[in-house]
Coordinates of C-alpha atoms in Angstrom, one line a residue:
Chain O
M213 CA -69.7 -46.3 -9.3
L214 CA -68.6 -47.9 -5.4
P215 CA -68.3 -46.3 -3.4
N216 CA -70.8 -43.9 -4.7
I217 CA -69.7 -39.7 -4.5
S218 CA -73.1 -39.3 -2.1
T219 CA -71.5 -41.8 -0.1
R220 CA -68.0 -40.3 0.3
I221 CA -69.3 -37.5 0.8
D222 CA -71.7 -38.1 3.7
N223 CA -68.0 -39.8 4.8
L224 CA -66.4 -36.2 5.0
I225 CA -69.0 -35.3 6.7
K226 CA -69.0 -37.8 10.1
A227 CA -65.6 -37.2 9.7
M228 CA -65.8 -33.1 9.8
E229 CA -68.0 -33.2 12.2
T230 CA -67.4 -36.2 14.9
I231 CA -63.7 -36.5 14.4
V232 CA -61.8 -32.7 13.5
S233 CA -64.2 -30.4 14.8
P234 CA -64.2 -31.6 18.0
A235 CA -60.1 -31.2 17.7
V236 CA -60.6 -27.5 16.3
D237 CA -58.8 -25.7 18.9
P238 CA -61.8 -23.4 20.4
K239 CA -59.2 -20.1 20.5
N240 CA -59.0 -21.0 17.1
G241 CA -61.9 -18.7 15.5
L242 CA -60.9 -18.5 12.6
A243 CA -60.3 -22.3 12.6
Q244 CA -63.2 -23.1 14.0
E245 CA -65.7 -21.1 11.3
Q246 CA -63.7 -21.6 8.5
A247 CA -64.9 -26.0 9.9
T248 CA -68.2 -24.7 10.1
L249 CA -67.9 -24.2 6.5
I250 CA -66.2 -27.4 5.0
V251 CA -69.0 -29.1 6.9
G252 CA -72.0 -26.8 5.1
H253 CA -70.7 -26.7 2.2
L254 CA -70.3 -30.6 2.1
K255 CA -73.4 -30.8 2.3
L256 CA -75.0 -28.1 -0.2
L257 CA -72.7 -30.4 -2.8
N258 CA -74.8 -33.2 -2.7
S259 CA -77.7 -31.3 -2.8
Q260 CA -75.8 -30.5 -6.7
W261 CA -73.3 -32.8 -7.5
D262 CA -76.1 -35.8 -9.3
M263 CA -77.9 -32.8 -11.4
A264 CA -75.2 -30.0 -12.2
Y265 CA -75.2 -31.3 -15.4
L266 CA -78.9 -31.0 -15.5
F267 CA -78.5 -27.6 -14.2
E268 CA -75.4 -26.4 -17.1
K269 CA -77.9 -28.1 -20.0
R270 CA -80.7 -25.6 -18.8
A271 CA -78.4 -23.5 -18.3
F272 CA -77.0 -23.2 -21.7
E273 CA -80.8 -23.3 -23.3
E274 CA -81.4 -20.2 -21.5
M275 CA -78.9 -18.8 -22.6
N276 CA -78.9 -19.9 -26.3
S277 CA -82.8 -19.0 -26.4
L278 CA -82.3 -15.2 -25.2
G279 CA -79.1 -15.6 -27.8
R280 CA -82.1 -16.8 -30.8
E281 CA -84.7 -13.8 -29.6
L282 CA -81.9 -11.1 -29.6
L283 CA -80.5 -12.3 -33.2
A284 CA -84.2 -12.0 -34.3
V285 CA -84.7 -8.3 -33.3
A286 CA -81.2 -6.0 -33.0
D287 CA -82.0 -3.1 -35.5
G288 CA -79.8 -0.4 -34.9
G289 CA -76.4 1.4 -35.6
S290 CA -72.9 -0.2 -36.7
E291 CA -72.5 -1.4 -33.4
T292 CA -75.7 -3.2 -32.9
Q293 CA -75.0 -5.0 -36.6
T294 CA -71.7 -5.5 -35.7
A295 CA -72.5 -7.4 -32.3
K296 CA -75.5 -9.0 -33.9
L297 CA -73.6 -10.5 -35.9
A298 CA -71.0 -11.5 -33.5
L299 CA -73.3 -12.7 -31.1
E300 CA -74.6 -15.0 -34.6
E301 CA -71.8 -16.2 -35.0
E302 CA -71.2 -17.8 -31.5
L303 CA -74.9 -19.5 -31.8
R304 CA -73.9 -20.3 -34.8
A305 CA -70.6 -22.8 -33.5
V306 CA -72.4 -24.5 -31.6
P307 CA -71.8 -28.4 -31.8
E308 CA -75.1 -30.4 -32.7
N309 CA -73.5 -33.3 -31.0
K310 CA -72.8 -31.4 -27.0
P311 CA -70.7 -32.3 -24.5
H312 CA -72.2 -34.8 -22.0
T313 CA -70.3 -32.7 -18.8
S314 CA -71.7 -29.8 -17.4
E315 CA -68.5 -27.7 -17.7
G316 CA -68.2 -28.5 -21.7
M317 CA -71.9 -26.8 -21.8
S318 CA -70.7 -24.1 -19.4
Q319 CA -68.3 -22.9 -22.4
Y320 CA -70.7 -22.5 -24.9
T321 CA -73.1 -20.9 -22.1
R322 CA -70.4 -18.7 -21.4
S323 CA -69.4 -17.8 -25.4
I324 CA -72.8 -16.8 -26.5
G325 CA -73.2 -14.7 -23.0
N326 CA -70.5 -12.9 -23.5
A327 CA -71.6 -12.5 -27.1
I328 CA -74.7 -11.0 -25.5
D329 CA -73.0 -9.0 -23.4
Q330 CA -71.7 -6.5 -26.2
L331 CA -74.8 -6.8 -28.0
I332 CA -76.4 -5.4 -24.4
Y333 CA -73.4 -2.3 -25.0
A334 CA -73.9 -1.8 -28.4
C335 CA -77.9 -1.9 -27.6
H336 CA -77.0 0.9 -25.5
D337 CA -74.3 3.3 -27.2
D338 CA -77.2 2.7 -31.5
G339 CA -79.6 0.7 -31.0
S340 CA -82.9 1.7 -32.5
I341 CA -85.7 2.7 -29.6
A342 CA -87.4 -0.4 -30.3
F343 CA -84.8 -2.8 -29.8
K344 CA -83.9 -1.4 -26.9
K345 CA -87.5 -1.9 -25.7
L346 CA -87.2 -5.3 -26.3
M347 CA -83.8 -5.9 -25.7
A348 CA -85.0 -4.9 -22.1
E349 CA -88.6 -7.5 -22.1
S350 CA -86.0 -10.0 -23.1
V351 CA -83.6 -9.9 -21.0
F352 CA -85.6 -9.2 -17.8
A353 CA -87.6 -12.1 -18.5
A354 CA -84.8 -14.3 -19.5
G355 CA -83.2 -13.5 -16.1
E356 CA -86.1 -13.8 -13.9
K357 CA -86.3 -17.2 -15.0
Q358 CA -82.3 -17.8 -14.4
I359 CA -82.3 -15.9 -11.6
M360 CA -85.6 -18.8 -9.9
R361 CA -83.0 -21.8 -11.4
E362 CA -80.2 -20.3 -8.7
R363 CA -82.4 -19.5 -5.7
I364 CA -83.6 -22.9 -6.3
W365 CA -79.6 -24.2 -6.6
F366 CA -78.6 -22.9 -3.7
Q367 CA -81.5 -22.9 -1.3
A368 CA -79.3 -25.5 1.1
T369 CA -77.5 -22.6 2.0
G370 CA -80.3 -20.8 3.7
L371 CA -79.1 -17.4 2.6
D372 CA -82.9 -17.2 0.6
P373 CA -84.5 -15.3 3.0
E374 CA -87.7 -17.3 0.5
S375 CA -86.2 -20.6 0.7
D376 CA -88.8 -22.6 2.5
R377 CA -91.2 -21.3 -0.3
L378 CA -88.5 -22.3 -3.3
P379 CA -89.4 -26.0 -5.3
S380 CA -87.0 -29.0 -5.0
I381 CA -84.0 -29.2 -7.6
E382 CA -85.5 -32.3 -8.5
T383 CA -88.5 -29.9 -9.5
M384 CA -86.9 -27.0 -11.5
L385 CA -85.2 -29.7 -13.7
R386 CA -88.3 -31.4 -14.6
D387 CA -90.6 -28.0 -14.7
Chain S
M1003 CA -67.3 -1.4 -27.2
H1004 CA -67.0 2.4 -26.3
A1005 CA -62.8 2.5 -25.0
D1006 CA -63.9 4.9 -22.8
R1007 CA -67.1 3.6 -21.2
Y1008 CA -64.7 3.4 -17.5
A1009 CA -62.9 6.6 -18.3
L1010 CA -64.2 8.7 -15.6
L1011 CA -62.9 6.6 -12.5
E1012 CA -61.1 7.8 -9.8
P1013 CA -57.4 7.9 -10.5
R1014 CA -56.9 5.9 -6.9
I1015 CA -59.6 3.5 -7.7
S1016 CA -58.5 3.4 -11.9
Y1017 CA -55.3 2.5 -9.9
I1018 CA -55.3 0.0 -8.0
Y1019 CA -57.3 -2.1 -10.4
N1020 CA -54.7 -2.3 -12.2
R1021 CA -52.6 -3.4 -9.2
K1022 CA -54.7 -5.8 -8.6
L1023 CA -54.5 -7.7 -12.0
K1024 CA -50.6 -7.9 -11.4
N1025 CA -50.7 -8.8 -7.7
R1026 CA -52.9 -11.8 -9.0
Q1027 CA -50.3 -13.8 -10.6
Q1028 CA -48.9 -14.5 -6.8
G1029 CA -51.2 -16.3 -5.6
P1030 CA -52.5 -17.8 -3.9
Y1031 CA -53.2 -16.7 -0.8
A1032 CA -52.3 -17.9 2.8
P1033 CA -53.9 -16.0 6.0
K1034 CA -50.9 -15.1 7.8
D1035 CA -50.4 -15.6 11.2
A1036 CA -49.5 -13.9 14.4
K1037 CA -45.7 -14.2 13.3
E1038 CA -45.5 -12.6 10.1
I1039 CA -48.2 -9.9 11.7
E1040 CA -45.1 -9.3 13.7
A1041 CA -42.6 -9.5 12.0
G1042 CA -44.0 -7.3 9.4
L1043 CA -45.3 -4.5 12.0
H1044 CA -41.9 -4.2 13.2
K1045 CA -40.6 -3.6 10.0
L1046 CA -43.4 -1.3 10.0
F1047 CA -43.0 0.8 12.2
H1048 CA -38.7 0.8 12.2
S1049 CA -40.1 2.5 8.7
I1050 CA -41.6 5.6 11.1
G1051 CA -39.0 5.7 12.7
F1052 CA -40.4 4.5 16.4
V1053 CA -37.4 3.4 18.6
N1054 CA -37.5 0.8 21.5
V1055 CA -41.0 -1.5 19.7
A1056 CA -42.4 -4.0 21.9
I1057 CA -45.7 -5.2 20.3
A1058 CA -47.3 -8.4 22.1
D1059 CA -50.5 -10.1 22.1
V1060 CA -50.9 -10.7 18.2
G1061 CA -55.1 -12.2 17.5
R1062 CA -56.0 -12.8 14.9
M1063 CA -59.9 -10.3 14.7
S1064 CA -63.2 -12.5 13.9
G1065 CA -65.5 -10.8 11.1
G1066 CA -63.7 -9.5 8.6
A1067 CA -65.1 -11.2 5.4
S1068 CA -62.8 -8.5 2.9
K1069 CA -60.1 -7.6 5.4
E1070 CA -57.5 -9.8 7.7
Q1071 CA -57.7 -7.8 11.2
F1072 CA -55.2 -8.5 13.8
A1073 CA -55.5 -6.5 16.9
F1074 CA -52.1 -5.7 18.7
S1075 CA -50.3 -4.2 21.7
L1076 CA -48.0 -2.2 21.0
K1077 CA -45.2 0.4 23.6
H1078 CA -42.3 2.0 22.3
D1079 CA -39.9 5.2 23.4
G1080 CA -42.9 7.1 22.8
L1081 CA -45.5 5.3 24.2
S1082 CA -44.2 4.2 27.1
V1083 CA -47.5 2.1 28.6
A1084 CA -48.8 -0.4 26.0
E1085 CA -51.9 0.3 24.3
R1086 CA -54.1 -2.1 21.6
F1087 CA -54.5 -1.3 17.6
V1088 CA -56.3 -2.7 15.0
L1089 CA -54.3 -3.2 12.2
R1090 CA -56.9 -4.1 8.8
M1091 CA -55.0 -5.6 6.0
D1092 CA -55.1 -6.6 2.3
P1093 CA -55.8 -10.3 1.3
L1094 CA -54.4 -10.1 -2.7
E1095 CA -58.1 -10.4 -3.2
G1096 CA -61.4 -10.3 -2.2
I1097 CA -64.9 -9.9 -2.4
V1098 CA -64.3 -6.0 -2.9
E1099 CA -61.0 -3.7 -3.7
T1100 CA -60.7 -0.8 -2.0
C1101 CA -57.6 1.2 -0.7
R1102 CA -56.0 1.0 2.4
L1103 CA -54.4 4.6 1.8
R1104 CA -58.1 6.5 1.0
E1105 CA -59.1 4.6 4.3
A1106 CA -56.0 5.8 6.3
E1107 CA -57.0 10.0 5.0
L1108 CA -60.7 9.9 5.4
I1109 CA -60.6 8.7 8.4
A1110 CA -57.4 11.3 9.8
A1111 CA -59.5 14.0 8.4
L1112 CA -63.3 12.7 10.1
Q1113 CA -61.4 12.7 13.8
N1114 CA -63.3 15.7 14.7
V1115 CA -66.4 15.4 12.7
V1116 CA -68.1 11.8 14.2
P1117 CA -66.6 9.1 16.3
V1118 CA -63.5 7.1 14.0
P1119 CA -60.8 5.6 15.7
V1120 CA -57.5 7.3 15.7
V1121 CA -55.2 6.4 12.4
L1122 CA -51.9 5.5 14.0
A1123 CA -49.6 4.5 10.4
V1124 CA -50.7 3.2 7.0
D1125 CA -48.2 1.0 4.6
A1126 CA -50.1 1.7 1.0
E1127 CA -48.4 -0.8 -0.8
G1128 CA -47.0 -3.5 1.5
D1129 CA -44.2 -2.0 1.6
H1130 CA -43.9 -3.4 4.8
L1131 CA -46.4 -5.6 6.0
G1132 CA -45.9 -7.7 2.7
R1133 CA -49.9 -6.0 1.7
P1134 CA -51.7 -2.9 2.6
G1135 CA -52.6 -2.8 5.4
V1136 CA -53.4 0.5 8.0
I1137 CA -53.2 0.2 11.8
C1138 CA -55.6 2.3 13.4
S1139 CA -56.4 3.2 17.5
L1140 CA -58.8 -0.1 19.3
V1141 CA -61.9 1.3 20.1
K1142 CA -63.9 -0.1 23.1
G1143 CA -67.5 -1.0 22.2
V1144 CA -69.3 -4.0 21.1
T1145 CA -71.2 -4.2 17.5
A1146 CA -74.3 -5.8 19.5
P1147 CA -75.3 -6.0 22.1
S1148 CA -73.4 -9.1 23.9
A1149 CA -76.5 -11.2 24.3
E1150 CA -76.9 -11.2 20.3
S1151 CA -72.7 -12.6 20.1
G1152 CA -71.4 -14.8 17.5
K1153 CA -74.7 -14.2 15.5
G1154 CA -75.0 -13.5 11.7
V1155 CA -71.8 -12.8 9.4
S1156 CA -70.1 -9.6 9.5
G1157 CA -72.7 -8.3 12.0
I1158 CA -75.8 -8.3 9.9
G1159 CA -79.6 -9.8 10.8
I1160 CA -78.6 -9.1 14.8
G1161 CA -81.5 -7.3 16.5
Y1162 CA -80.0 -4.2 19.0
G1163 CA -82.8 -4.9 21.9
S1164 CA -83.1 -3.0 24.4
Y1165 CA -80.9 -1.0 22.9
T1166 CA -82.6 -0.1 19.7
E1167 CA -84.0 3.2 21.6
K1168 CA -81.1 4.4 22.4
I1169 CA -79.0 3.6 19.8
A1170 CA -81.5 5.0 16.3
P1171 CA -81.2 8.5 17.2
Q1172 CA -77.3 8.4 17.6
F1173 CA -77.5 6.1 14.1
I1174 CA -79.1 9.0 12.2
D1175 CA -77.2 11.9 14.0
L1176 CA -74.2 10.8 12.7
L1177 CA -75.0 10.0 9.3
V1178 CA -77.0 13.1 8.7
K1179 CA -73.0 14.9 10.2
I1180 CA -71.4 12.9 7.3
H1181 CA -73.2 13.8 4.7
L1182 CA -72.7 18.0 6.3
W1183 CA -69.7 17.7 6.7
N1184 CA -68.0 20.3 4.1
D1185 CA -64.4 21.1 5.7
W1186 CA -63.6 18.2 2.7
E1187 CA -62.0 21.4 0.5
S1188 CA -59.5 21.6 3.7
S1189 CA -58.3 18.3 5.1
Q1190 CA -55.8 16.5 3.1
L1191 CA -57.6 14.1 0.9
P1192 CA -55.7 14.3 -2.4
N1193 CA -56.7 10.5 -3.3
Y1194 CA -60.8 11.3 -3.7
V1195 CA -62.3 13.0 -6.6
L1196 CA -66.0 15.2 -5.9
P1197 CA -68.2 14.7 -8.8
A1198 CA -68.9 18.1 -10.3
K1199 CA -71.9 19.7 -8.5
G1200 CA -75.3 19.8 -11.0
T1201 CA -74.3 16.7 -13.6
T1202 CA -74.8 13.3 -13.4
E1203 CA -71.0 12.6 -12.5
A1204 CA -71.9 11.0 -8.5
A1205 CA -73.6 8.3 -9.9
E1206 CA -71.8 7.7 -13.0
Y1207 CA -68.0 7.2 -11.2
Q1208 CA -70.0 4.8 -8.6
I1209 CA -71.3 3.1 -11.8
N1210 CA -68.1 3.3 -13.5
L1211 CA -66.5 1.5 -9.9
W1212 CA -68.5 -1.4 -9.9
A1213 CA -68.7 -1.9 -14.2
K1214 CA -64.7 -2.2 -14.3
A1215 CA -64.3 -4.3 -11.1
W1216 CA -67.0 -7.1 -13.3
V1217 CA -65.2 -6.6 -16.0
I1218 CA -62.1 -7.3 -14.6
D1219 CA -63.7 -10.6 -12.2
K1220 CA -66.5 -11.6 -14.8
V1221 CA -66.5 -15.3 -14.5
E1222 CA -68.6 -15.9 -17.0
P1223 CA -71.7 -13.9 -17.9
V1224 CA -75.4 -12.9 -16.3
P1225 CA -76.8 -10.5 -19.2
L1226 CA -79.0 -9.2 -16.5
I1227 CA -76.3 -7.6 -14.8
T1228 CA -74.5 -6.0 -18.0
F1229 CA -78.3 -4.5 -19.0
T1230 CA -78.4 -2.9 -15.7
E1231 CA -75.3 -1.3 -15.8
T1232 CA -76.8 0.3 -19.6
W1233 CA -80.2 0.9 -16.9
L1234 CA -78.5 3.0 -14.3
R1235 CA -76.4 5.0 -17.5
E1236 CA -79.4 6.0 -19.0
N1237 CA -81.6 7.0 -15.9
A1238 CA -78.2 8.6 -14.1
P1239 CA -80.0 10.9 -11.7
V1240 CA -78.3 14.6 -11.1
C1241 CA -76.9 15.5 -8.3
D1242 CA -76.8 18.8 -6.9
E1243 CA -75.1 19.2 -3.8
P1244 CA -72.6 16.2 -3.1
C1245 CA -71.4 15.2 0.0
L1246 CA -69.2 12.4 1.3
L1247 CA -70.9 8.9 2.0
H1248 CA -69.5 5.7 4.0
C1249 CA -71.3 3.9 2.0
D1250 CA -71.3 1.0 4.0
Y1251 CA -73.6 2.5 7.3
R1252 CA -75.0 -0.6 8.6
I1253 CA -75.8 -2.5 11.0
G1254 CA -72.5 -4.3 12.3
N1255 CA -70.1 -1.2 11.3
F1256 CA -70.2 0.4 14.1
L1257 CA -69.2 0.5 17.5
F1258 CA -71.6 0.8 21.0
E1259 CA -71.2 0.9 24.8
E1260 CA -72.3 -1.2 26.8
P1261 CA -74.6 -0.1 29.1
S1262 CA -74.6 3.2 28.4
G1263 CA -75.8 2.5 24.3
Q1264 CA -73.2 5.4 23.2
I1265 CA -71.6 5.0 19.9
T1266 CA -68.3 5.0 19.9
A1267 CA -67.1 4.6 16.6
I1268 CA -68.2 4.2 13.0
L1269 CA -66.0 2.2 11.8
D1270 CA -65.0 -0.3 7.8
W1271 CA -65.1 3.0 5.4
E1272 CA -62.9 1.4 2.6
L1273 CA -65.3 2.0 0.4
A1274 CA -66.5 6.0 1.2
H1275 CA -66.7 8.6 -1.4
F1276 CA -68.4 11.7 -2.4
G1277 CA -71.4 11.5 -4.4
D1278 CA -75.7 11.8 -3.5
F1279 CA -76.9 11.4 0.2
H1280 CA -79.4 9.3 -1.3
E1281 CA -76.6 6.4 -2.1
D1282 CA -76.2 6.4 1.3
L1283 CA -80.0 6.4 1.9
A1284 CA -80.1 3.9 -0.2
W1285 CA -77.9 1.7 1.6
V1286 CA -79.1 1.7 5.2
L1287 CA -82.9 0.9 3.8
H1288 CA -81.3 -2.3 2.1
P1289 CA -83.7 -5.6 3.3
F1290 CA -80.6 -7.9 4.2
F1291 CA -79.5 -5.6 6.5
G1292 CA -83.4 -5.4 8.7
T1293 CA -85.1 -6.9 10.7
N1294 CA -88.7 -8.0 11.5
N1295 CA -89.1 -7.1 15.5
E1296 CA -91.8 -8.6 17.7
K1297 CA -94.6 -7.2 16.7
N1298 CA -93.5 -8.6 12.0
E1299 CA -92.1 -5.0 12.1
F1300 CA -89.7 -4.2 9.4
L1301 CA -86.1 -2.2 10.8
V1302 CA -84.3 -0.7 8.9
C1303 CA -80.5 -1.9 10.0
G1304 CA -82.6 -3.4 12.9
L1305 CA -83.1 0.2 14.7
M1306 CA -86.5 1.9 13.0
P1307 CA -89.0 1.2 10.5
R1308 CA -88.0 3.0 6.7
A1309 CA -90.5 6.1 7.4
H1310 CA -89.3 6.8 10.3
F1311 CA -85.4 6.6 9.6
I1312 CA -86.5 9.0 6.0
A1313 CA -88.3 11.3 8.4
E1314 CA -86.1 11.7 10.9
Y1315 CA -83.4 12.4 8.6
Q1316 CA -85.5 14.7 6.6
R1317 CA -86.0 16.7 9.9
L1318 CA -81.7 16.4 11.3
S1319 CA -80.0 17.1 7.4
G1320 CA -82.1 20.2 6.4
R1321 CA -82.2 17.8 2.4
T1322 CA -86.0 16.7 1.4
V1323 CA -85.9 12.7 0.0
N1324 CA -86.2 12.0 -3.7
V1325 CA -88.0 9.2 -4.1
K1326 CA -87.3 8.7 -7.4
I1327 CA -84.0 9.3 -6.7
L1328 CA -83.4 7.1 -3.7
K1329 CA -84.9 4.1 -5.3
Y1330 CA -82.4 4.8 -8.2
Y1331 CA -80.3 4.0 -5.8
E1332 CA -81.8 1.0 -4.2
V1333 CA -81.6 -0.3 -8.1
M1334 CA -77.8 0.1 -8.0
N1335 CA -76.6 -0.9 -4.0
A1336 CA -78.9 -4.3 -5.3
W1337 CA -76.5 -4.3 -8.5
K1338 CA -73.8 -4.3 -7.2
C1339 CA -73.7 -6.9 -3.9
A1340 CA -75.2 -9.2 -7.0
L1341 CA -72.3 -8.1 -8.8
M1342 CA -69.8 -8.4 -6.3
G1343 CA -71.2 -11.7 -5.2
L1344 CA -71.1 -12.5 -8.8
S1345 CA -67.8 -11.5 -9.5
S1346 CA -65.0 -10.3 -7.4
A1347 CA -65.7 -13.0 -4.4
V1348 CA -65.8 -15.7 -7.5
M1349 CA -62.4 -15.1 -8.8
A1350 CA -60.9 -14.4 -5.6
A1351 CA -62.1 -17.7 -4.2
T1352 CA -61.1 -19.1 -7.9
N1353 CA -57.5 -18.3 -7.7
G1354 CA -57.0 -19.0 -3.7
N1355 CA -56.4 -15.4 -3.5
N1356 CA -58.1 -14.8 0.1
H1357 CA -57.8 -15.6 3.4
Q1358 CA -61.9 -17.2 3.5
D1359 CA -62.2 -18.7 0.2
L1360 CA -64.8 -20.3 1.5
L1361 CA -67.0 -17.4 2.9
I1362 CA -66.7 -15.7 0.7
T1363 CA -67.8 -18.8 -2.3
W1364 CA -70.5 -19.3 1.1
L1365 CA -72.2 -15.1 -0.3
A1366 CA -71.5 -15.5 -3.6
S1367 CA -74.4 -18.0 -3.6
A1368 CA -76.4 -15.1 -2.5
G1369 CA -76.6 -13.3 -5.8
A1370 CA -79.4 -14.7 -7.4
V1371 CA -80.8 -13.9 -3.9
H1372 CA -79.7 -9.8 -4.6
M1373 CA -80.9 -9.9 -8.3
S1374 CA -84.4 -11.0 -7.4
H1375 CA -85.0 -7.9 -5.3
M1376 CA -82.3 -5.8 -7.7
I1377 CA -85.5 -6.7 -10.2
S1378 CA -88.3 -5.4 -8.2
L1379 CA -87.3 -2.8 -7.3
V1380 CA -85.9 -2.0 -11.1
K1381 CA -90.0 -2.5 -11.3
E1382 CA -90.7 0.0 -8.5
Y1383 CA -89.3 2.8 -10.0
E1384 CA -90.3 2.2 -13.7
T1385 CA -93.8 2.8 -11.6
L1386 CA -92.3 5.9 -10.1
M1387 CA -91.8 7.6 -13.9

């Protein structure tokens, strides 16, 4: 693909920094801030776009794994049983040949995640004591993995106080 | 899911959430320009009976990541010399949905309690301004020492330098005054609800407020957010004596004069409500609002060490801080920081319904940082059992 996506994003950044931003009225604070944010977002996009599909694929795999883990231990009253069946259905709805786009993958991550949300509420309402304990352990363990992935994904914003100590996106997706 | 999970919600909050859902279809939202603002102000002032109104020097104010803010000069028959005022106005959607009417009621009620601006007018439904807005006097002062001006977003990440010693005691004293204020019963606050004493309602009202925002603005599911909602419900503490809370009392949300260091106004009352004083303390203590001093010691809100803040608060208020309840509200605060970024901010930007879509998506990317903090706090809470 020529010109490739990185080249075009680099060109956008250059045009913003060398032509557009200097032409913005220095008295217009909002416009100045927006120009800075545009450049920031473009740099962030350039650090992410090539790995977006792999990132979403990993997010799907982790959500799918959490769903299966919870399904295996779900136990409780009628609300828990209903939510368990709904989750089972969403997990079964995932095709063997999955989409090859990040949005296509996200669609399945969302449907499983929404079913997990309902199981969390149901567990709160009438889950067994043992299930509540396992639910907490599983959700926190999966949450910690998700948090680390997202912190790495957005480390280029500099908003993370530990961004200097985080591994690169490539390393995160390889591990 | 139980249909009544969010039943305990202040009626006005419930109303503005429904209004938001209805209005979000009107987007995308474009930032207002000076002409539009001036025209809206004329309509509003005409509706409240001002005669021979002259509006000048309308200018957008910096900051205001959640509301559009404009300063302007006003003269009319009842005001012979032009004075400066500030308009705070809602975009169609933002990082948090709050109510200008509640804000105006409370600021008016607090006139002789703590330093606050004077409310001139409120357009609760946006009938005249186009969007809901409140107009207050422009108070003299700065949010950061002039040497630090322009640093950080919304005042976060700045330090007070030589003003630290002057501001720190006032900062605690004013917080105590807010919490000890007991004239609320005789004040005109029809759009506020007081949680019942000796119950868990104080926590529940807040869980429901944020959980409802998650429901209406969820862009994609985050099981950890949903699970933490249930954790907060299961661990909700009893509040024996609900009091007024500012709920965003921090660096960047008060003005002080240079060179005296005198605090001239406490700003940004949009999240204020009645609840457990630990909730406000937990917000002040949030590491996001602090900075390290030259000795690499962490200062809450860039002003003082955590232990000093708690000790001084206890001494001045006569209240005893319960470490476990404080930790509970630290969890709640981290949860709501993550939640508002990952839901309402992204939803507003997705719909193009904010005046700063780019800024709120940038800030929303810190959602995982807040969740990381939240998990650490839950673990700390469990060790306090």
